[in-house]
Short mmCIF file of C-alpha atoms in Angstrom, two decimals:
data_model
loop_
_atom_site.label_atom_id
_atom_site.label_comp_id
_atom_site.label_asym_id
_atom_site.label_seq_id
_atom_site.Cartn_x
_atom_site.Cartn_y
_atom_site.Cartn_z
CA UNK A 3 -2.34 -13.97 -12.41
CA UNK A 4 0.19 -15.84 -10.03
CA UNK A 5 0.42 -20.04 -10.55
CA UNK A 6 -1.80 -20.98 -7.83
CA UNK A 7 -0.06 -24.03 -6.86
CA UNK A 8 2.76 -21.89 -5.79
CA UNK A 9 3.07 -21.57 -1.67
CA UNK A 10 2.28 -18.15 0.07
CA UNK A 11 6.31 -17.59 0.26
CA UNK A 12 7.21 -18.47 -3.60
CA UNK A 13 6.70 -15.87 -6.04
CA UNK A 14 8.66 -15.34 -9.54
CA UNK A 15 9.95 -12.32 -10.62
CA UNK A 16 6.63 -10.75 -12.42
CA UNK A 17 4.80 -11.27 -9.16
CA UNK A 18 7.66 -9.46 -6.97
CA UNK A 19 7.32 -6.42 -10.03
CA UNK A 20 3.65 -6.29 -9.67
CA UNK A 21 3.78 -6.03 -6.07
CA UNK A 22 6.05 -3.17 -6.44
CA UNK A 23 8.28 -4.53 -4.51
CA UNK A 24 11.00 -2.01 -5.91
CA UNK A 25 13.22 -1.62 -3.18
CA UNK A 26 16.90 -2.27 -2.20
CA UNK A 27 16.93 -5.80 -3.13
CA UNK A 28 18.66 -8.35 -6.01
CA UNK A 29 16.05 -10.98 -7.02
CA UNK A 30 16.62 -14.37 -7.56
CA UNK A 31 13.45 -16.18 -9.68
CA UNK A 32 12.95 -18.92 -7.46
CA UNK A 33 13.89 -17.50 -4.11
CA UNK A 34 11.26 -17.06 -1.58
CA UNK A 35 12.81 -14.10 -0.18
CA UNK A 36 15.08 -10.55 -1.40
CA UNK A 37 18.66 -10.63 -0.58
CA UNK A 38 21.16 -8.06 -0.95
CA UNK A 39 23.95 -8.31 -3.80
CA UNK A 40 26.78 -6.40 -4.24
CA UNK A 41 29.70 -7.30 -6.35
CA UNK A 42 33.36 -6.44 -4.69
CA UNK A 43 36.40 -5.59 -6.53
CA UNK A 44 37.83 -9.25 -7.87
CA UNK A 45 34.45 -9.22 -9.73
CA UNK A 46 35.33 -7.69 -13.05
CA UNK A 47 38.23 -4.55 -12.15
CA UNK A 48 40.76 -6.13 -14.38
CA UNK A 49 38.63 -7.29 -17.60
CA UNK A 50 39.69 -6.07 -20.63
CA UNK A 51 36.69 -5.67 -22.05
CA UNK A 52 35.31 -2.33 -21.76
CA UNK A 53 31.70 -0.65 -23.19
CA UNK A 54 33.00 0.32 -26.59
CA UNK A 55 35.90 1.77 -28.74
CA UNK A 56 37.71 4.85 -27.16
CA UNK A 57 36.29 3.98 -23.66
CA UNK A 58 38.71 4.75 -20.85
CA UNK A 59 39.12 1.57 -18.54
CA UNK A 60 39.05 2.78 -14.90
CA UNK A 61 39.90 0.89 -11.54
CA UNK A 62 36.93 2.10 -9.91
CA UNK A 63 37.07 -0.03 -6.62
CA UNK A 64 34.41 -1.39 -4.90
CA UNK A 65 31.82 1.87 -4.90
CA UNK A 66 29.68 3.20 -2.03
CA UNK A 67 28.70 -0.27 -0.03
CA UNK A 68 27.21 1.47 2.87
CA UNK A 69 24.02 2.63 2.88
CA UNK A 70 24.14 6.64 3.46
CA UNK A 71 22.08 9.89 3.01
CA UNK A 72 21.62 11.04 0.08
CA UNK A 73 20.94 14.91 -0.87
CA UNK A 74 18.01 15.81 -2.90
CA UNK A 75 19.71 15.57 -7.00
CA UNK A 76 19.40 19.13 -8.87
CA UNK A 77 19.23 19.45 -12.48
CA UNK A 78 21.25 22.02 -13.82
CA UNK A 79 24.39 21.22 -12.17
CA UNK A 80 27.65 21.84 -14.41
CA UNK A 81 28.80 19.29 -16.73
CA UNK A 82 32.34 17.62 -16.17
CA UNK A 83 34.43 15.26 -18.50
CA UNK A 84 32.29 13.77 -21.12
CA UNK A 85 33.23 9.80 -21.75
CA UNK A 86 34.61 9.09 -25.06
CA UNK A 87 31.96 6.31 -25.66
CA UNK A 88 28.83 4.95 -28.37
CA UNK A 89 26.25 7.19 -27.89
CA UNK A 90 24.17 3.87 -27.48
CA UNK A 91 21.76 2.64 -24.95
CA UNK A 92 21.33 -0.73 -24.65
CA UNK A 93 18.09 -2.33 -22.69
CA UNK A 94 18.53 -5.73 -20.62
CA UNK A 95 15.01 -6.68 -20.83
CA UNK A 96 13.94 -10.12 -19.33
CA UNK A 97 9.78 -10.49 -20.58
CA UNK A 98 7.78 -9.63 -23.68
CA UNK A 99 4.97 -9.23 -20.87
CA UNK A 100 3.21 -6.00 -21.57
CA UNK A 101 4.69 -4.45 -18.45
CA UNK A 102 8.21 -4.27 -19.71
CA UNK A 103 7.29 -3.51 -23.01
CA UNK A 104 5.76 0.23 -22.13
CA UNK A 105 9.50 0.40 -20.41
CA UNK A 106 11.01 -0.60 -23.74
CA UNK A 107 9.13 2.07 -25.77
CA UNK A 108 9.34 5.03 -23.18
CA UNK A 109 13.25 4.69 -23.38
CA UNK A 110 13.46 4.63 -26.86
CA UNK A 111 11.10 7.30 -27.43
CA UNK A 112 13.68 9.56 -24.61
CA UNK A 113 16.41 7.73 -26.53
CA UNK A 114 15.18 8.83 -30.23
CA UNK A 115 14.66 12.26 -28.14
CA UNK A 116 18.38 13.06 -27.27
CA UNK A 117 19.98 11.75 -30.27
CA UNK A 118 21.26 8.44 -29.04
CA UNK A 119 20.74 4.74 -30.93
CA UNK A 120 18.72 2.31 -28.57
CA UNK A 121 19.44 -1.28 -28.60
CA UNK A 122 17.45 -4.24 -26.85
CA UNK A 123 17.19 -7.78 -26.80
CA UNK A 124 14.43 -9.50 -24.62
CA UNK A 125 15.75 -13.26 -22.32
CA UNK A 126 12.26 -14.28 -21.79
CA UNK A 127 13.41 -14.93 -17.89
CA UNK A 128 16.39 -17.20 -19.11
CA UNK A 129 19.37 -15.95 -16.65
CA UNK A 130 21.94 -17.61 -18.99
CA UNK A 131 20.36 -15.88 -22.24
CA UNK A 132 20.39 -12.59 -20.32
CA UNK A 133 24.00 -12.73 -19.40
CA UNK A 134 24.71 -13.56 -23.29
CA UNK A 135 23.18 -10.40 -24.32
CA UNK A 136 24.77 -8.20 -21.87
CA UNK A 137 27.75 -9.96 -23.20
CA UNK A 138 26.57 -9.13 -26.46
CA UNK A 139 25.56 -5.02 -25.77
CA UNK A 140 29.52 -4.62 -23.99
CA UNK A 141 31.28 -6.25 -26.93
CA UNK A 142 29.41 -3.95 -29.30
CA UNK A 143 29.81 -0.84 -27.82
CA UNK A 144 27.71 1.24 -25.40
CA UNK A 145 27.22 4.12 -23.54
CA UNK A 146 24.35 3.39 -20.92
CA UNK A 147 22.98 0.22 -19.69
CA UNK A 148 19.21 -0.38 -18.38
CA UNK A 149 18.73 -3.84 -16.67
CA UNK A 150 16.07 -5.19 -14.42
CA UNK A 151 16.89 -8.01 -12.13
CA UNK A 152 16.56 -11.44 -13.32
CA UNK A 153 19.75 -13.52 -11.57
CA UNK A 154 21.60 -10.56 -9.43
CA UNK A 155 24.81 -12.38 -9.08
CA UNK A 156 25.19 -13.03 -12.59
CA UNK A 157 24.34 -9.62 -13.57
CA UNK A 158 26.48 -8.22 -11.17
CA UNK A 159 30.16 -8.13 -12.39
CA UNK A 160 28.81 -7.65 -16.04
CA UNK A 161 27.13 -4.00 -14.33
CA UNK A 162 30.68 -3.14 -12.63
CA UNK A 163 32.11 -4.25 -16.21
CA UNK A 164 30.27 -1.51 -18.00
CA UNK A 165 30.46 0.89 -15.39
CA UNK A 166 34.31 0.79 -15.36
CA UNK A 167 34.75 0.85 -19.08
CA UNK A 168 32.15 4.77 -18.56
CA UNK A 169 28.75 3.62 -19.49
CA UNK A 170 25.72 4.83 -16.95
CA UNK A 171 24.27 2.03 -15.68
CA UNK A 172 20.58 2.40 -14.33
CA UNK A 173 19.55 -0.97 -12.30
CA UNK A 174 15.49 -1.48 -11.54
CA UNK A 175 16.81 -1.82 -7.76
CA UNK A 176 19.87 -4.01 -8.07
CA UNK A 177 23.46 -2.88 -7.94
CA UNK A 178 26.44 -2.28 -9.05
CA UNK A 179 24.72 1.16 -10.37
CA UNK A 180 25.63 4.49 -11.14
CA UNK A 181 21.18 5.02 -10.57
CA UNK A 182 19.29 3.13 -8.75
CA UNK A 183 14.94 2.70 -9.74
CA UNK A 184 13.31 1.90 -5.84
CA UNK A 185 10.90 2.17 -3.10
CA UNK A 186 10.69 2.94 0.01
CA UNK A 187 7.85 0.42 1.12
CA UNK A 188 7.73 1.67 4.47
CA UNK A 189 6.59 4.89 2.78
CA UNK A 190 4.20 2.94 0.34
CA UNK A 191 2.49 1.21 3.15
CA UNK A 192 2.20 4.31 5.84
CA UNK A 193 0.24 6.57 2.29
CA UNK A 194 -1.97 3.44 1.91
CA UNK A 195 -2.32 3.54 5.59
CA UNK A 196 -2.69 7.41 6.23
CA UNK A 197 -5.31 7.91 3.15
CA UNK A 198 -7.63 5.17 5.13
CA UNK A 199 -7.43 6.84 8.38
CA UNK A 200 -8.67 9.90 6.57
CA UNK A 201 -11.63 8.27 5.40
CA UNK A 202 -12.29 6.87 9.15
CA UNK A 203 -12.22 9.86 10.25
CA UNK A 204 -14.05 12.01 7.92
CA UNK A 205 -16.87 9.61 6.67
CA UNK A 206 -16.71 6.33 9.55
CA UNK A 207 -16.79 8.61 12.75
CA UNK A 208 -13.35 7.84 13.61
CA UNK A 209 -14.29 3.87 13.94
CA UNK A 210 -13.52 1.01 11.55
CA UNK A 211 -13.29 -3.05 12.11
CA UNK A 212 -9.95 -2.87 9.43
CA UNK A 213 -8.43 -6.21 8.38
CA UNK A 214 -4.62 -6.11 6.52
CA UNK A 215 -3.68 -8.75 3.69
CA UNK A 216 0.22 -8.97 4.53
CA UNK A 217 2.62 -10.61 2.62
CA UNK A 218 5.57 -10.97 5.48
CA UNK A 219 7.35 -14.05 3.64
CA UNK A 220 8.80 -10.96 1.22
CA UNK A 221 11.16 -9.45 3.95
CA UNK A 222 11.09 -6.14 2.45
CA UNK A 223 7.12 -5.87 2.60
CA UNK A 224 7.77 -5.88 6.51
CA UNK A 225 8.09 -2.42 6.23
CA UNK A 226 5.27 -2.17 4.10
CA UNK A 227 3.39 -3.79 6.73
CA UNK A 228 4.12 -1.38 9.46
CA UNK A 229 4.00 1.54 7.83
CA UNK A 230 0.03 0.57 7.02
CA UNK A 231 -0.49 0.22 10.69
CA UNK A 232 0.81 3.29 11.99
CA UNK A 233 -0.77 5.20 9.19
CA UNK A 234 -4.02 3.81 10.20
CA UNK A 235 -3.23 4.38 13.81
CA UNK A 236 -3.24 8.33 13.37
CA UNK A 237 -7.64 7.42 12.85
CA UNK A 238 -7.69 7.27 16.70
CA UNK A 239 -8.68 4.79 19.48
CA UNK A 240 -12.09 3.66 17.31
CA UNK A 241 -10.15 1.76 14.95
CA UNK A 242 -9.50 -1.94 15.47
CA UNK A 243 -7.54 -4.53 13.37
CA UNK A 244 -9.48 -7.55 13.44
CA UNK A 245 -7.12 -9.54 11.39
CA UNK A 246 -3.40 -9.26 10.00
CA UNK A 247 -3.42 -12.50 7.94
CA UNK A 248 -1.25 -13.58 4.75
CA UNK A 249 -3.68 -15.33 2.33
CA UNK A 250 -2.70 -19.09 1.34
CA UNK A 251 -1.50 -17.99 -2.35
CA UNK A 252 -0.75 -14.74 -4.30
CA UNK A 253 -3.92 -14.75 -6.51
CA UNK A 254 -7.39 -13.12 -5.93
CA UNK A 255 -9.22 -16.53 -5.00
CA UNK A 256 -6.25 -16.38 -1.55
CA UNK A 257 -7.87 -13.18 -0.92
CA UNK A 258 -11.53 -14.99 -1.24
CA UNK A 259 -10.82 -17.52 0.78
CA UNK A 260 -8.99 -15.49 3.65
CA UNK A 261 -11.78 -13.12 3.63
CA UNK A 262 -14.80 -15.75 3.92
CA UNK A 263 -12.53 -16.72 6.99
CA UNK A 264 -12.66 -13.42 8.37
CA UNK A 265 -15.75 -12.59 7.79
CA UNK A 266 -17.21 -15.48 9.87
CA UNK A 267 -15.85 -13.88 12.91
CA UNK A 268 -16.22 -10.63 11.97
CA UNK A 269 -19.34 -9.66 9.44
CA UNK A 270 -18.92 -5.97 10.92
CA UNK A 271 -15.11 -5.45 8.49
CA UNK A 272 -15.39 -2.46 7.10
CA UNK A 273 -11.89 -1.25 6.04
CA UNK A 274 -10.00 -3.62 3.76
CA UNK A 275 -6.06 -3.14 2.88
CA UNK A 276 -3.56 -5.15 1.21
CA UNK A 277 -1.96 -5.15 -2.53
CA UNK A 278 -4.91 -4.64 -5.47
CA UNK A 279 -4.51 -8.97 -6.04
CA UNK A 280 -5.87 -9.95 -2.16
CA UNK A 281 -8.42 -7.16 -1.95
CA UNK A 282 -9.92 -7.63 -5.27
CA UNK A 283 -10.71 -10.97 -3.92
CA UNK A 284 -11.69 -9.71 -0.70
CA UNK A 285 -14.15 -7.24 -2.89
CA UNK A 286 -15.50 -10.61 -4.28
CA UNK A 287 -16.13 -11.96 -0.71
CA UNK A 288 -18.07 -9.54 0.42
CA UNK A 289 -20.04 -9.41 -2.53
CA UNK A 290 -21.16 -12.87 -2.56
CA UNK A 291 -22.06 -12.72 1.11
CA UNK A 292 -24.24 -9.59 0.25
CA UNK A 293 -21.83 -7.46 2.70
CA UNK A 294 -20.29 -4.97 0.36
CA UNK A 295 -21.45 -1.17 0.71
CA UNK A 296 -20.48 1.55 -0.78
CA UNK A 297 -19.49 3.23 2.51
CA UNK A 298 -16.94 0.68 3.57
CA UNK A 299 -12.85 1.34 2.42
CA UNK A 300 -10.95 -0.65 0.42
CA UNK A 301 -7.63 0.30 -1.17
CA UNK A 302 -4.60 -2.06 -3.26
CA UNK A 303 -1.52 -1.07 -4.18
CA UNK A 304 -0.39 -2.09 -7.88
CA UNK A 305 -2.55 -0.03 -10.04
CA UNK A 306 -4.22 -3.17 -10.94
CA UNK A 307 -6.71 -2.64 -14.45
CA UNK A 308 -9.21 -4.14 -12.66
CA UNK A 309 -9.25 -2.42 -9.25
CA UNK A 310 -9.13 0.76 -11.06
CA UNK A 311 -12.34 -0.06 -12.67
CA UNK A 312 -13.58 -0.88 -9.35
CA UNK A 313 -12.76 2.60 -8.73
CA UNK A 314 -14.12 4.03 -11.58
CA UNK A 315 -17.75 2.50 -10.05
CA UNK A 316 -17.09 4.92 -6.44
CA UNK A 317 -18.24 1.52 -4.72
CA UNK A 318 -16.42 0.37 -1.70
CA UNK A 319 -13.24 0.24 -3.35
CA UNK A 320 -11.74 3.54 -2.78
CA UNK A 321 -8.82 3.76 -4.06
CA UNK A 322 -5.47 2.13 -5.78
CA UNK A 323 -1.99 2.86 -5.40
CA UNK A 324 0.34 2.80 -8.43
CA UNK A 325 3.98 3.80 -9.52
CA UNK A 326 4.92 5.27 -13.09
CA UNK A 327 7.02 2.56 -14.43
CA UNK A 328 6.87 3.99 -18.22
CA UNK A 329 7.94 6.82 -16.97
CA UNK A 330 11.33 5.64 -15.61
CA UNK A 331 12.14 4.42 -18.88
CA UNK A 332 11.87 7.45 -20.27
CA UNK A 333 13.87 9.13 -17.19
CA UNK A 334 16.32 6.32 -17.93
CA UNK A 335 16.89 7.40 -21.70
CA UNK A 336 17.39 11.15 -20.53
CA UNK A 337 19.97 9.92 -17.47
CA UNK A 338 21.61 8.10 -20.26
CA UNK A 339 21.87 11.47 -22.53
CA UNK A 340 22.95 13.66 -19.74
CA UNK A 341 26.15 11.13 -18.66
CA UNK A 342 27.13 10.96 -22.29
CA UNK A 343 27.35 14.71 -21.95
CA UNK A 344 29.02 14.69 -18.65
CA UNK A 345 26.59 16.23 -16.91
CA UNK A 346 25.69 14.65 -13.55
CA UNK A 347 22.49 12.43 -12.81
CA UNK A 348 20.86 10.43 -9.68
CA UNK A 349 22.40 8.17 -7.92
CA UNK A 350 18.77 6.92 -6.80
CA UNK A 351 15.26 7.24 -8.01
CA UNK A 352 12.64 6.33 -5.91
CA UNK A 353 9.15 5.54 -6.64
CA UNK A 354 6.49 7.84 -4.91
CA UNK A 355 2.95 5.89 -4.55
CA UNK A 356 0.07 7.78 -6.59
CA UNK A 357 -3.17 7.51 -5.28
CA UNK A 358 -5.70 6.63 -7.55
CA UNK A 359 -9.20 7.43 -5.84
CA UNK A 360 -11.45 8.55 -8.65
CA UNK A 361 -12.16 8.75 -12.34
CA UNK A 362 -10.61 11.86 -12.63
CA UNK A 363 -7.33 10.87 -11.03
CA UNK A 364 -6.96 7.20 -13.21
CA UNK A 365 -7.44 9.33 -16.38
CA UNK A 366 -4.85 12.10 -15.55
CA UNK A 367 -2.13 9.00 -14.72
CA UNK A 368 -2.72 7.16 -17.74
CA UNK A 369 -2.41 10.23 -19.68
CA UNK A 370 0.44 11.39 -17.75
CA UNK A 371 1.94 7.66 -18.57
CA UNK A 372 1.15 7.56 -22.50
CA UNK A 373 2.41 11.38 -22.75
CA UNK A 374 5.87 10.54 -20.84
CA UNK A 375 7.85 13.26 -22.66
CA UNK A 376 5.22 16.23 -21.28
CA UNK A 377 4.81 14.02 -17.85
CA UNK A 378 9.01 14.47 -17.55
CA UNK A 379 8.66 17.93 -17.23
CA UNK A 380 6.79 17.53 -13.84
CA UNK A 381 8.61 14.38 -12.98
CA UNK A 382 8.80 15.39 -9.65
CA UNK A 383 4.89 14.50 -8.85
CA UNK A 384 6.04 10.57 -9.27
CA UNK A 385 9.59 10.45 -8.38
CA UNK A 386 11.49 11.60 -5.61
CA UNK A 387 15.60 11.74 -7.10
CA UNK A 388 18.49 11.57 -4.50
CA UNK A 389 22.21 11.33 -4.71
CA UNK A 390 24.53 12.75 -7.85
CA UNK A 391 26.81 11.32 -10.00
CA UNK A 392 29.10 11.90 -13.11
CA UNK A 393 30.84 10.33 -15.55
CA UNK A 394 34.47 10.97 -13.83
CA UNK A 395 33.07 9.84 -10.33
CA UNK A 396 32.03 6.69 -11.54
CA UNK A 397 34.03 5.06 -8.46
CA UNK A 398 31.60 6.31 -6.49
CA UNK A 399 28.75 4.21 -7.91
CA UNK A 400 26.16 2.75 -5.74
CA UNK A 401 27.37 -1.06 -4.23
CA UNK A 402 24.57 -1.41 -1.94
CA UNK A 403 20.61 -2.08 -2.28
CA UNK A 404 19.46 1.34 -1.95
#
């Protein structure tokens, strides 16, 4: 759970992950907010390092910096020059945290899949240890990348470093990148948003007293935000946000306390939204007022353990919203195998929100999410892929937060 004493706009980089806040951003640990980062040509072009022995070094410019349109990615598309690289894929990881470590063993297990050696060393959220080992993974030889943002800027012209020496580099939402892991919150928010008008309508009569945890000090979530309130605007006239707060800290007892608030005005809430943290706290509200029924709506986002077992008890939390991180690693150890091949893969792979609303639907995603090698096979069902690349287009790598 998130350090209480920390203000409702400061939140490290394991809060900003389990918030899913997976979208065209660089994180800083520390900063209150996202920020952009790209990294322009004077950043690493004319290092002689390069990814490993036999490696061509390539001027590749300063990428794609604007954002554009990208076309849905096909598989199957012909190969072209195949890089003259390690058939190694090295993993960046920052935390030992449980999280990152189903990442760790869903590349390796795609890794051990396609023949290639996997390699990863673990910073424990220490930017300059991180930057070592990057260091560390180029010197030795590689032929894909996989980094999650700890320090962006750092990271930065050690990405464009591997990516001009031919190594695939797959970012969790920062660039440089040749593939890009994000989200498209508005998107998140307006599922959330649309799956509780549908309950209004079909089991509240079109009418609901609905009350949004925000978290607007994250920039990005903005779009989040709105994308909750027009989904919930296609209910119809009857419904009526009472309150569009941000609790006083990112932990479930700022969701109790913003929700005794509320409830002092308003006793009649009966749809609750907001990330799995704030409404599980919210749950615990209404509980200890004696106003929770089953009938009333509440849904998270996070795929929180505990909200799903909320779930699990068809109470008056409906539903949670959660994104198949396991399986990008494994999509990131088959990218990898592909480029080493030449053949092309996306330039962006974006998150699609899976609603979790009953027992049968939590069991199907955790067995889709311990059986990642049958889940890739349908991998369309939890990612949406956009963009293509190659090995010999590497110049046109991804300089922007996508």
């Amino acid at each position: 759970m998130p350090d209480a004493s920390k203000g409702p706009g400061q939140f490290n980089r394991r809060d900003l992950l389990r918030l899913s806040v997976i979208t065209g951003a660089g994180l800083t640990v520390g900063a209150p907010l996202l920020s952009a980062c790209s990294v322009d040509s004077g950043s690493g072009s004319g290092s002689k390092q390069s990814a490993g022995s036999g490696a061509t070094q390539k001027a590749i410019g300063n990428g794609i910096t604007e954002k554009k349109k990208l076309a849905p990615f096909q598989f199957g598309a012909p190969a072209g020059e195949k890089p003259s690289i390690p058939k190694r894929i090295a993993w960046a990881n920052t935390s030992d945290a449980e999280f990152f470590l189903q990442i760790t063993r869903s590349i390796e297990l795609a890794a051990t899949a396609r023949g290639l050696e996997f390699v990863t060393a673990i910073a424990n959220d220490d930017s300059a240890k991180n930057v070592e080992q990057i260091e560390t993974f180029l010197q030795r030889g590689i032929g894909a990348l996989c980094i999650q943002p700890l320090d962006a800027n750092a990271q930065a012209p050690l990405m464009k470093r591997a990516i001009e020496a031919g190594a695939a580099v797959m970012s969790l939402v920062t660039p440089p990148s040749t593939s890009q892991a994000v989200a498209d919150q508005y998107k998140v928010g307006n599922t959330q948003g649309l799956a509780a008008a549908k309950y209004i309508t079909e089991k509240l009569g079109g009418k609901a007293n609905a009350v949004y945890f925000n978290i607007d000090t994250i920039e990005v979530l903005k779009a989040r935000h709105q994308g909750v309130l027009d989904g919930l605007k296609t209910a119809g006239p009857g419904v009526k946000i009472i309150a569009d707060v941000q609790p006083p800290a990112l932990t479930q007892d700022g969701g109790f306390k913003a929700m005794n608030t509320i409830l002092q005005a308003h006793p009649d809430v009966n749809v609750i939204l907001g990330g799995d943290t704030f409404c599980l706290g919210a749950l615990s509200a209404l509980q200890a007022a004696g106003k929770d029924r089953p009938e009333m709506y509440l849904s998270g986002i996070d795929g929180d353990e505990q909200a799903l077992a909320e779930v699990r008890k068809s109470g008056a939390y409906k539903a949670s919203f959660a994104f198949a991180y396991p399986l990008m690693g494994y999509a990131w150890g088959q990218f990898a195998a592909d480029w080493l091949e030449g053949k092309p893969i996306p330039q962006v792979m974006q998150f699609n929100a899976i609603e979790l609303n009953s027992a049968e639907t939590i069991d199907k995603y955790r067995a889709d999410m311990k059986a990642v090698a049958e889940t890739w096979q349908n991998a369309g069902t939890y990612f949406t892929l956009l963009g293509s690349i190659r090995y010999q287009e590497r110049d046109q790598f991804i300089n922007y937060a996508a």
